[in-house]
DNA sequence: GATCGCCTTGGGCATATGCCCAAATCATAC
DNA sequence: GTATGATTTGGGCATATGCCCAAGGCGATC
């Protein structure tokens, strides 16, 4: 089976559709991304969408989980590379400062949370990714000598991160750096 | 100006539309609520929607902010009635246990967060309500002897609550009670 | 009974949507 | 040159959408 060059081009336009979807969901909302809009953004004819994907929803799920998987994997990798918990929390808050709460990445994540309540397929995939993230963070916490249930602390940390993201969307003036105090206290630091 | 009875009936059907919208947004998503669906749920003809509201979006904003205002007001009232911070945090977690994360109230709140990024009018109103909630909680924290910046702690608490809500939607097995440990630690309790 | 205000009805218009499909395209293999 | 295999095209269909509007109640006032 020779590596068909037409097939290769096909994979590339498929990727362009995925990229377009990732960009459009934050702009228009999960339900606002339509066949024609995503095709136009990707620079292809409308029919291509249903050639590469069974439905618009399928495209959105593939695009969303592809994005979230990458983000969570990289974030877990960088966090667990920190030498101690305090340093990790500080790094995490630094990262959060880059996310305004109304940036595309944050919005896409929240859109996926919501859509997953109506799409079992998405829910299963995203839930698995988050569980993986939590377990990696929990191992890191335990290795770095966290006193208490590391699984619970990791869940609380992940929830806090997303909560902060959510609230920054409404109040851009929220001072991220200041939140370090309570967050560090949560892990028994600064005593 | 006599209290016109026809006008009174009008206000009642207007309220039925608001109630229907509050029920439908969690079921179908913000963008999934259409003129005809909300009219049918309210038991009125489709035309009524655009008689009482300038647009479907207007209806959704009015319904959403009406709901969130009530929830936040009541929650702030009950929380700040607690005698000390530890008791308040425990009560809050108890409340959260009632919200599954996929219950209508939680979903409506998150839908509003997202929609507010695309609707300045909604954003302004919802942002104001959250700010009010935070300032009430901050006063309560300060009065109860919280050591540190009460405004920051209130913001972190509110964010944590919403983050927990978000994560429960994906992982119903998340043990709320266990989160009390890190949360209490955040306020310097249990030392 | 006639008049007046407000609410309600149900249909209609222009537009947008998801998905489909016969025909066109195009680089390669023969 | 022609056949092959895929991708791509652009239009089309049935349906759904937001918003509008002329006509119809319906109770209160005269």
Tab-separated table of C-alpha atoms (C1' of nucleotides) in Angstrom:
chain	number	residue	atom	x	y	z
A	1	UNK	CA	0.000	0.000	0.000
A	2	UNK	CA	1.944	2.999	-1.249
A	3	UNK	CA	1.519	6.173	0.799
A	4	UNK	CA	-1.080	7.817	-1.406
A	5	UNK	CA	-0.235	11.516	-1.826
A	6	UNK	CA	-3.897	12.432	-2.327
A	7	UNK	CA	-4.620	10.848	1.028
A	8	UNK	CA	-1.846	12.932	2.563
A	9	UNK	CA	-3.392	16.130	1.237
A	10	UNK	CA	-6.695	14.892	2.595
A	11	UNK	CA	-5.240	14.547	6.069
A	12	UNK	CA	-3.932	18.069	5.825
A	13	UNK	CA	-7.308	19.600	5.004
A	14	UNK	CA	-8.794	17.443	7.736
A	15	UNK	CA	-6.334	19.055	10.102
A	16	UNK	CA	-7.263	22.497	8.800
A	17	UNK	CA	-10.878	21.739	9.656
A	18	UNK	CA	-9.874	20.700	13.182
A	19	UNK	CA	-7.857	23.890	13.630
A	20	UNK	CA	-10.707	26.011	12.334
A	21	UNK	CA	-13.103	24.361	14.778
A	22	UNK	CA	-10.744	25.000	17.706
A	23	UNK	CA	-10.637	28.672	16.777
A	24	UNK	CA	-14.360	29.037	16.165
A	25	UNK	CA	-15.881	27.387	19.246
A	26	UNK	CA	-14.563	30.133	21.566
A	27	UNK	CA	-15.714	32.821	19.144
A	28	UNK	CA	-19.228	31.578	18.454
A	29	UNK	CA	-19.940	29.015	21.128
A	30	UNK	CA	-20.212	25.257	20.705
A	31	UNK	CA	-23.627	25.473	19.070
A	32	UNK	CA	-22.679	28.448	16.935
A	33	UNK	CA	-20.176	26.588	14.782
A	34	UNK	CA	-21.920	25.576	11.564
A	35	UNK	CA	-20.938	23.539	8.545
A	36	UNK	CA	-20.497	26.535	6.310
A	37	UNK	CA	-18.671	28.760	8.789
A	38	UNK	CA	-16.075	26.179	9.686
A	39	UNK	CA	-15.566	25.311	6.017
A	40	UNK	CA	-15.032	28.938	5.103
A	41	UNK	CA	-12.555	29.450	7.946
A	42	UNK	CA	-10.629	26.392	6.823
A	43	UNK	CA	-10.687	27.642	3.242
A	44	UNK	CA	-12.537	24.689	1.777
A	45	UNK	CA	-15.936	24.005	0.249
A	46	UNK	CA	-18.824	23.218	2.643
A	47	UNK	CA	-19.136	19.646	1.444
A	48	UNK	CA	-15.660	18.725	2.691
A	49	UNK	CA	-16.833	18.839	6.284
A	50	UNK	CA	-19.165	15.890	5.848
A	51	UNK	CA	-16.620	14.039	3.766
A	52	UNK	CA	-14.075	13.984	6.600
A	53	UNK	CA	-16.499	13.851	9.516
A	54	UNK	CA	-19.822	12.112	9.981
A	55	UNK	CA	-21.379	15.248	11.476
A	56	UNK	CA	-20.494	18.720	12.679
A	57	UNK	CA	-20.707	17.456	16.255
A	58	UNK	CA	-18.171	14.751	15.440
A	59	UNK	CA	-15.792	17.375	14.116
A	60	UNK	CA	-16.201	19.489	17.249
A	61	UNK	CA	-15.589	16.532	19.551
A	62	UNK	CA	-12.454	15.495	17.674
A	63	UNK	CA	-11.146	19.068	17.584
A	64	UNK	CA	-11.955	19.759	21.230
A	65	UNK	CA	-10.499	16.611	22.716
A	66	UNK	CA	-7.418	16.955	20.552
A	67	UNK	CA	-6.864	20.411	21.972
A	68	UNK	CA	-7.648	19.618	25.598
A	69	UNK	CA	-5.505	16.512	25.523
A	70	UNK	CA	-2.515	18.543	24.436
A	71	UNK	CA	-3.080	21.304	26.967
A	72	UNK	CA	-3.596	18.964	29.923
A	73	UNK	CA	-0.666	16.795	28.999
A	74	UNK	CA	1.710	19.706	28.680
A	75	UNK	CA	0.434	21.385	31.835
A	76	UNK	CA	0.790	18.210	33.894
A	77	UNK	CA	4.268	17.715	32.488
A	78	UNK	CA	5.454	21.183	33.414
A	79	UNK	CA	3.806	21.196	36.819
A	80	UNK	CA	5.204	17.848	37.900
A	81	UNK	CA	8.654	18.930	36.771
A	82	UNK	CA	8.808	21.398	39.683
A	83	UNK	CA	11.010	20.478	42.585
A	84	UNK	CA	8.541	21.225	45.363
A	85	UNK	CA	4.864	21.963	45.860
A	86	UNK	CA	5.205	25.655	46.605
A	87	UNK	CA	7.174	26.211	43.436
A	88	UNK	CA	4.581	24.264	41.485
A	89	UNK	CA	1.673	26.315	42.830
A	90	UNK	CA	3.486	29.524	42.015
A	91	UNK	CA	4.218	28.311	38.500
A	92	UNK	CA	0.565	27.324	38.065
A	93	UNK	CA	-0.600	30.785	39.075
A	94	UNK	CA	1.906	32.271	36.679
A	95	UNK	CA	0.390	30.187	33.909
A	96	UNK	CA	-3.086	31.247	34.941
A	97	UNK	CA	-2.050	34.858	34.648
A	98	UNK	CA	-1.491	34.214	30.952
A	99	UNK	CA	-5.039	32.954	30.596
A	100	UNK	CA	-7.309	35.958	30.781
A	101	UNK	CA	-10.432	33.898	31.262
A	102	UNK	CA	-11.777	35.176	27.968
A	103	UNK	CA	-8.925	33.811	25.919
A	104	UNK	CA	-9.736	31.112	23.361
A	105	UNK	CA	-8.120	28.291	25.314
A	106	UNK	CA	-10.119	28.939	28.493
A	107	UNK	CA	-13.376	29.399	26.634
A	108	UNK	CA	-12.906	26.238	24.624
A	109	UNK	CA	-12.347	24.232	27.786
A	110	UNK	CA	-15.497	25.551	29.442
A	111	UNK	CA	-17.517	25.042	26.273
A	112	UNK	CA	-16.363	21.450	26.290
A	113	UNK	CA	-17.357	21.004	29.944
A	114	UNK	CA	-20.850	22.144	29.095
A	115	UNK	CA	-21.224	20.282	25.835
A	116	UNK	CA	-20.092	17.104	27.557
A	117	UNK	CA	-23.229	17.149	29.705
A	118	UNK	CA	-25.236	16.605	26.527
A	119	UNK	CA	-22.786	14.431	24.587
A	120	UNK	CA	-21.873	11.158	26.304
A	121	UNK	CA	-19.068	10.488	23.830
A	122	UNK	CA	-17.360	13.770	24.598
A	123	UNK	CA	-17.989	13.379	28.294
A	124	UNK	CA	-16.229	10.044	28.399
A	125	UNK	CA	-13.162	11.269	26.548
A	126	UNK	CA	-12.781	14.558	28.393
A	127	UNK	CA	-13.459	12.906	31.746
A	128	UNK	CA	-10.682	10.438	31.032
A	129	UNK	CA	-8.232	13.210	30.198
A	130	UNK	CA	-9.026	15.112	33.390
A	131	UNK	CA	-8.723	11.966	35.474
A	132	UNK	CA	-5.312	11.368	33.963
A	133	UNK	CA	-4.242	14.912	34.765
A	134	UNK	CA	-5.420	14.573	38.353
A	135	UNK	CA	-3.636	11.302	38.912
A	136	UNK	CA	-0.356	12.678	37.584
A	137	UNK	CA	-0.657	15.702	39.874
A	138	UNK	CA	-1.602	13.481	42.805
A	139	UNK	CA	1.519	11.352	42.327
A	140	UNK	CA	3.631	14.472	42.178
A	141	UNK	CA	2.050	15.869	45.362
A	142	UNK	CA	2.614	12.589	47.178
A	143	UNK	CA	6.240	12.350	46.039
A	144	UNK	CA	6.885	15.903	47.162
A	145	UNK	CA	5.701	15.063	50.650
A	146	UNK	CA	2.162	16.440	50.705
A	147	UNK	CA	0.587	15.748	54.093
A	148	UNK	CA	-2.892	14.381	53.484
A	149	UNK	CA	-4.865	12.729	50.716
A	150	UNK	CA	-2.991	13.640	47.531
A	151	UNK	CA	-5.890	12.575	45.276
A	152	UNK	CA	-8.228	14.975	47.053
A	153	UNK	CA	-5.703	17.795	46.975
A	154	UNK	CA	-5.122	17.292	43.261
A	155	UNK	CA	-8.868	17.410	42.617
A	156	UNK	CA	-9.188	20.571	44.673
A	157	UNK	CA	-6.261	22.151	42.832
A	158	UNK	CA	-7.688	21.329	39.408
A	159	UNK	CA	-11.089	22.653	40.441
A	160	UNK	CA	-9.548	25.837	41.816
A	161	UNK	CA	-7.677	26.453	38.577
A	162	UNK	CA	-10.811	26.122	36.488
A	163	UNK	CA	-12.843	28.165	38.936
A	164	UNK	CA	-10.344	31.003	38.813
A	165	UNK	CA	-10.438	30.825	35.024
A	166	UNK	CA	-14.213	31.071	35.094
A	167	UNK	CA	-14.289	34.040	37.440
A	168	UNK	CA	-11.622	35.961	35.565
A	169	UNK	CA	-13.906	35.923	32.558
A	170	UNK	CA	-16.338	38.092	34.480
A	171	UNK	CA	-13.840	40.105	36.475
A	172	UNK	CA	-10.641	40.750	34.528
A	173	UNK	CA	-9.374	42.798	37.457
A	174	UNK	CA	-9.101	39.713	39.644
A	175	UNK	CA	-5.581	39.744	41.059
A	176	UNK	CA	-4.093	36.334	40.314
A	177	UNK	CA	-0.889	36.893	42.254
A	178	UNK	CA	-2.850	37.680	45.402
A	179	UNK	CA	-4.609	34.319	45.213
A	180	UNK	CA	-1.280	32.638	45.862
A	181	UNK	CA	-1.773	33.193	49.596
A	182	UNK	CA	-4.947	31.151	50.069
A	183	UNK	CA	-3.832	28.581	47.483
A	184	UNK	CA	-0.506	27.970	49.188
A	185	UNK	CA	-2.268	27.767	52.526
A	186	UNK	CA	-4.428	25.050	51.046
A	187	UNK	CA	-1.334	22.867	50.767
A	188	UNK	CA	-0.065	23.704	54.198
A	189	UNK	CA	2.721	25.934	52.933
A	190	UNK	CA	3.798	29.281	54.467
A	191	UNK	CA	3.329	28.320	58.046
B	1	UNK	CA	-54.444	54.283	36.577
B	2	UNK	CA	-56.484	51.281	37.602
B	3	UNK	CA	-54.549	48.014	37.816
B	4	UNK	CA	-55.547	46.612	34.446
B	5	UNK	CA	-56.416	42.921	34.820
B	6	UNK	CA	-55.387	42.161	31.258
B	7	UNK	CA	-51.989	43.602	32.064
B	8	UNK	CA	-51.819	41.387	35.138
B	9	UNK	CA	-52.469	38.298	33.056
B	10	UNK	CA	-49.817	39.537	30.676
B	11	UNK	CA	-47.260	39.710	33.464
B	12	UNK	CA	-48.154	36.164	34.440
B	13	UNK	CA	-47.508	34.736	30.980
B	14	UNK	CA	-44.320	36.793	30.864
B	15	UNK	CA	-43.258	35.036	34.044
B	16	UNK	CA	-44.160	31.673	32.541
B	17	UNK	CA	-41.819	32.455	29.654
B	18	UNK	CA	-39.031	33.330	32.087
B	19	UNK	CA	-39.565	30.088	34.010
B	20	UNK	CA	-39.594	28.060	30.814
B	21	UNK	CA	-36.318	29.662	29.722
B	22	UNK	CA	-34.682	28.880	33.076
B	23	UNK	CA	-35.668	25.233	32.670
B	24	UNK	CA	-34.656	24.970	29.016
B	25	UNK	CA	-31.180	26.532	28.997
B	26	UNK	CA	-29.702	23.684	31.071
B	27	UNK	CA	-31.479	21.102	28.931
B	28	UNK	CA	-30.589	22.417	25.489
B	29	UNK	CA	-27.788	24.897	26.036
B	30	UNK	CA	-27.969	28.670	25.729
B	31	UNK	CA	-28.028	28.582	21.948
B	32	UNK	CA	-30.430	25.684	21.803
B	33	UNK	CA	-33.393	27.560	23.230
B	34	UNK	CA	-35.546	28.712	20.334
B	35	UNK	CA	-38.636	30.855	20.022
B	36	UNK	CA	-40.942	27.934	19.390
B	37	UNK	CA	-39.525	25.580	22.005
B	38	UNK	CA	-39.741	28.098	24.824
B	39	UNK	CA	-43.243	29.104	23.757
B	40	UNK	CA	-44.422	25.498	23.751
B	41	UNK	CA	-42.888	24.833	27.179
B	42	UNK	CA	-44.644	27.911	28.545
B	43	UNK	CA	-47.890	26.803	26.945
B	44	UNK	CA	-48.371	29.872	24.745
B	45	UNK	CA	-48.318	30.696	21.048
B	46	UNK	CA	-44.916	31.402	19.475
B	47	UNK	CA	-45.766	35.024	18.791
B	48	UNK	CA	-46.054	35.830	22.494
B	49	UNK	CA	-42.292	35.562	22.932
B	50	UNK	CA	-41.602	38.577	20.730
B	51	UNK	CA	-44.469	40.487	22.227
B	52	UNK	CA	-43.016	40.383	25.725
B	53	UNK	CA	-39.347	40.417	24.748
B	54	UNK	CA	-37.469	42.184	21.984
B	55	UNK	CA	-35.570	39.016	21.104
B	56	UNK	CA	-34.947	35.487	22.318
B	57	UNK	CA	-31.591	36.623	23.663
B	58	UNK	CA	-33.319	39.320	25.699
B	59	UNK	CA	-35.591	36.703	27.220
B	60	UNK	CA	-32.641	34.479	28.098
B	61	UNK	CA	-30.738	37.351	29.718
B	62	UNK	CA	-33.730	38.396	31.797
B	63	UNK	CA	-34.457	34.821	32.847
B	64	UNK	CA	-30.845	34.006	33.619
B	65	UNK	CA	-30.028	37.079	35.669
B	66	UNK	CA	-33.309	36.749	37.548
B	67	UNK	CA	-32.342	33.240	38.537
B	68	UNK	CA	-28.691	33.921	39.368
B	69	UNK	CA	-29.592	36.986	41.391
B	70	UNK	CA	-31.894	34.941	43.577
B	71	UNK	CA	-29.437	32.114	44.039
B	72	UNK	CA	-26.465	34.341	44.878
B	73	UNK	CA	-28.502	36.501	47.219
B	74	UNK	CA	-29.851	33.556	49.156
B	75	UNK	CA	-26.495	31.793	49.265
B	76	UNK	CA	-24.713	34.898	50.551
B	77	UNK	CA	-27.440	35.375	53.132
B	78	UNK	CA	-27.185	31.857	54.498
B	79	UNK	CA	-23.391	31.762	54.435
B	80	UNK	CA	-22.937	35.054	56.263
B	81	UNK	CA	-25.434	33.941	58.891
B	82	UNK	CA	-22.934	31.367	60.158
B	83	UNK	CA	-21.208	32.156	63.417
B	84	UNK	CA	-17.657	31.368	62.331
B	85	UNK	CA	-15.666	30.687	59.182
B	86	UNK	CA	-15.212	26.960	59.682
B	87	UNK	CA	-18.928	26.465	60.116
B	88	UNK	CA	-19.556	28.527	57.002
B	89	UNK	CA	-17.149	26.515	54.863
B	90	UNK	CA	-18.730	23.280	56.068
B	91	UNK	CA	-22.190	24.591	55.287
B	92	UNK	CA	-21.030	25.658	51.820
B	93	UNK	CA	-19.674	22.186	51.078
B	94	UNK	CA	-22.937	20.727	52.297
B	95	UNK	CA	-24.766	22.933	49.825
B	96	UNK	CA	-22.393	21.912	47.060
B	97	UNK	CA	-23.157	18.281	47.773
B	98	UNK	CA	-26.738	19.031	46.743
B	99	UNK	CA	-25.554	20.371	43.397
B	100	UNK	CA	-24.498	17.397	41.323
B	101	UNK	CA	-22.703	19.501	38.750
B	102	UNK	CA	-25.149	18.370	36.100
B	103	UNK	CA	-28.193	19.751	37.896
B	104	UNK	CA	-30.110	22.548	36.160
B	105	UNK	CA	-28.944	25.268	38.535
B	106	UNK	CA	-25.251	24.562	38.045
B	107	UNK	CA	-25.568	24.212	34.296
B	108	UNK	CA	-27.516	27.436	33.986
B	109	UNK	CA	-24.848	29.325	35.888
B	110	UNK	CA	-22.040	28.008	33.689
B	111	UNK	CA	-24.054	28.656	30.537
B	112	UNK	CA	-24.426	32.233	31.706
B	113	UNK	CA	-20.708	32.578	32.359
B	114	UNK	CA	-20.019	31.526	28.800
B	115	UNK	CA	-22.778	33.501	27.150
B	116	UNK	CA	-21.617	36.604	29.010
B	117	UNK	CA	-18.352	36.544	27.057
B	118	UNK	CA	-20.373	37.213	23.908
B	119	UNK	CA	-23.112	39.432	25.394
B	120	UNK	CA	-21.852	42.622	27.049
B	121	UNK	CA	-25.253	43.325	28.578
B	122	UNK	CA	-25.365	39.975	30.340
B	123	UNK	CA	-21.744	40.254	31.333
B	124	UNK	CA	-22.317	43.556	33.075
B	125	UNK	CA	-25.304	42.332	35.048
B	126	UNK	CA	-23.877	38.973	36.048
B	127	UNK	CA	-20.532	40.525	36.906
B	128	UNK	CA	-22.285	42.960	39.211
B	129	UNK	CA	-24.138	40.187	40.991
B	130	UNK	CA	-20.949	38.177	41.554
B	131	UNK	CA	-19.123	41.245	42.810
B	132	UNK	CA	-21.934	41.838	45.289
B	133	UNK	CA	-21.727	38.251	46.465
B	134	UNK	CA	-17.977	38.493	46.921
B	135	UNK	CA	-18.152	41.717	48.872
B	136	UNK	CA	-20.762	40.314	51.253
B	137	UNK	CA	-18.637	37.228	51.846
B	138	UNK	CA	-15.531	39.372	52.287
B	139	UNK	CA	-17.225	41.457	54.979
B	140	UNK	CA	-18.324	38.308	56.734
B	141	UNK	CA	-14.805	36.839	56.604
B	142	UNK	CA	-13.333	40.048	57.992
B	143	UNK	CA	-15.890	40.259	60.793
B	144	UNK	CA	-15.213	36.654	61.740
B	145	UNK	CA	-11.543	37.417	62.166
B	146	UNK	CA	-10.009	36.123	58.950
B	147	UNK	CA	-6.258	36.750	58.974
B	148	UNK	CA	-5.325	38.213	55.607
B	149	UNK	CA	-6.969	39.963	52.692
B	150	UNK	CA	-10.656	39.098	53.013
B	151	UNK	CA	-11.453	40.291	49.481
B	152	UNK	CA	-8.904	37.906	48.021
B	153	UNK	CA	-10.074	35.027	50.195
B	154	UNK	CA	-13.691	35.617	49.160
B	155	UNK	CA	-12.704	35.609	45.504
B	156	UNK	CA	-10.757	32.386	45.961
B	157	UNK	CA	-13.679	30.803	47.794
B	158	UNK	CA	-16.178	31.751	45.104
B	159	UNK	CA	-13.852	30.476	42.390
B	160	UNK	CA	-13.292	27.220	44.257
B	161	UNK	CA	-17.027	26.673	44.592
B	162	UNK	CA	-17.620	27.132	40.878
B	163	UNK	CA	-14.582	25.051	39.981
B	164	UNK	CA	-15.817	22.178	42.135
B	165	UNK	CA	-19.211	22.472	40.475
B	166	UNK	CA	-17.572	22.298	37.050
B	167	UNK	CA	-15.483	19.250	37.868
B	168	UNK	CA	-18.342	17.353	39.439
B	169	UNK	CA	-20.096	17.526	36.093
B	170	UNK	CA	-17.373	15.341	34.622
B	171	UNK	CA	-16.658	13.218	37.668
B	172	UNK	CA	-19.766	12.576	39.754
B	173	UNK	CA	-17.690	10.411	42.061
B	174	UNK	CA	-15.761	13.425	43.303
B	175	UNK	CA	-15.943	13.295	47.102
B	176	UNK	CA	-17.180	16.686	48.240
B	177	UNK	CA	-16.782	16.006	51.927
B	178	UNK	CA	-13.118	15.176	51.450
B	179	UNK	CA	-12.498	18.572	49.891
B	180	UNK	CA	-13.272	20.158	53.249
B	181	UNK	CA	-9.679	19.494	54.336
B	182	UNK	CA	-7.888	21.626	51.743
B	183	UNK	CA	-10.660	24.228	51.776
B	184	UNK	CA	-10.500	24.701	55.540
B	185	UNK	CA	-6.734	24.835	55.340
B	186	UNK	CA	-7.134	27.701	52.899
B	187	UNK	CA	-8.610	29.757	55.711
B	188	UNK	CA	-6.014	28.730	58.233
B	189	UNK	CA	-8.415	26.495	60.147
B	190	UNK	CA	-7.584	23.072	61.632
B	191	UNK	CA	-4.107	23.890	62.741
C	1	DG	C1'	-74.366	47.465	23.319
C	2	DA	C1'	-70.354	50.177	21.701
C	3	DT	C1'	-65.601	51.494	22.512
C	4	DC	C1'	-61.101	51.073	24.111
C	5	DG	C1'	-56.484	48.725	25.556
C	6	DC	C1'	-53.987	45.199	26.104
C	7	DC	C1'	-52.922	40.497	25.215
C	8	DT	C1'	-52.997	36.527	22.152
C	9	DT	C1'	-53.216	33.869	17.992
C	10	DG	C1'	-51.430	31.433	14.027
C	11	DG	C1'	-49.561	31.926	9.857
C	12	DG	C1'	-45.925	33.951	6.813
C	13	DC	C1'	-41.340	35.633	5.090
C	14	DA	C1'	-36.551	35.639	4.415
C	15	DT	C1'	-32.791	33.295	5.853
C	16	DA	C1'	-29.799	29.592	7.742
C	17	DT	C1'	-29.053	24.962	8.880
C	18	DG	C1'	-27.349	19.763	8.424
C	19	DC	C1'	-26.510	16.518	5.364
C	20	DC	C1'	-26.376	14.587	0.667
C	21	DC	C1'	-24.678	13.737	-4.086
C	22	DA	C1'	-23.545	13.716	-9.041
C	23	DA	C1'	-19.967	15.784	-11.321
C	24	DA	C1'	-15.301	17.774	-11.550
C	25	DT	C1'	-10.318	17.619	-10.274
C	26	DC	C1'	-5.823	15.825	-10.109
C	27	DA	C1'	-1.606	13.364	-9.351
C	28	DT	C1'	-0.140	8.893	-10.183
C	29	DA	C1'	0.131	3.898	-12.341
C	30	DC	C1'	-0.331	1.531	-16.282
D	1	DG	C1'	-3.224	8.579	-23.460
D	2	DT	C1'	-6.080	6.404	-20.278
D	3	DA	C1'	-7.717	4.292	-16.135
D	4	DT	C1'	-7.523	4.520	-11.071
D	5	DG	C1'	-8.090	6.128	-6.625
D	6	DA	C1'	-8.820	9.395	-3.730
D	7	DT	C1'	-10.337	14.376	-2.602
D	8	DT	C1'	-12.988	18.398	-3.707
D	9	DT	C1'	-16.732	21.084	-5.598
D	10	DG	C1'	-21.038	23.598	-5.604
D	11	DG	C1'	-25.602	23.158	-5.676
D	12	DG	C1'	-29.903	21.112	-3.724
D	13	DC	C1'	-33.437	19.359	-0.360
D	14	DA	C1'	-36.089	19.254	3.693
D	15	DT	C1'	-36.316	21.458	7.808
D	16	DA	C1'	-35.790	25.027	11.433
D	17	DT	C1'	-34.941	29.577	12.756
D	18	DG	C1'	-35.949	34.726	14.283
D	19	DC	C1'	-38.960	38.101	13.857
D	20	DC	C1'	-43.200	40.229	12.063
D	21	DC	C1'	-48.143	41.246	11.549
D	22	DA	C1'	-53.052	41.445	10.499
D	23	DA	C1'	-56.821	39.557	12.729
D	24	DG	C1'	-59.120	37.879	16.790
D	25	DG	C1'	-60.415	37.733	21.850
D	26	DC	C1'	-61.674	39.691	26.268
D	27	DG	C1'	-62.568	42.242	30.258
D	28	DA	C1'	-63.374	47.079	31.852
D	29	DT	C1'	-65.450	51.556	31.048
D	30	DC	C1'	-68.794	54.471	29.185
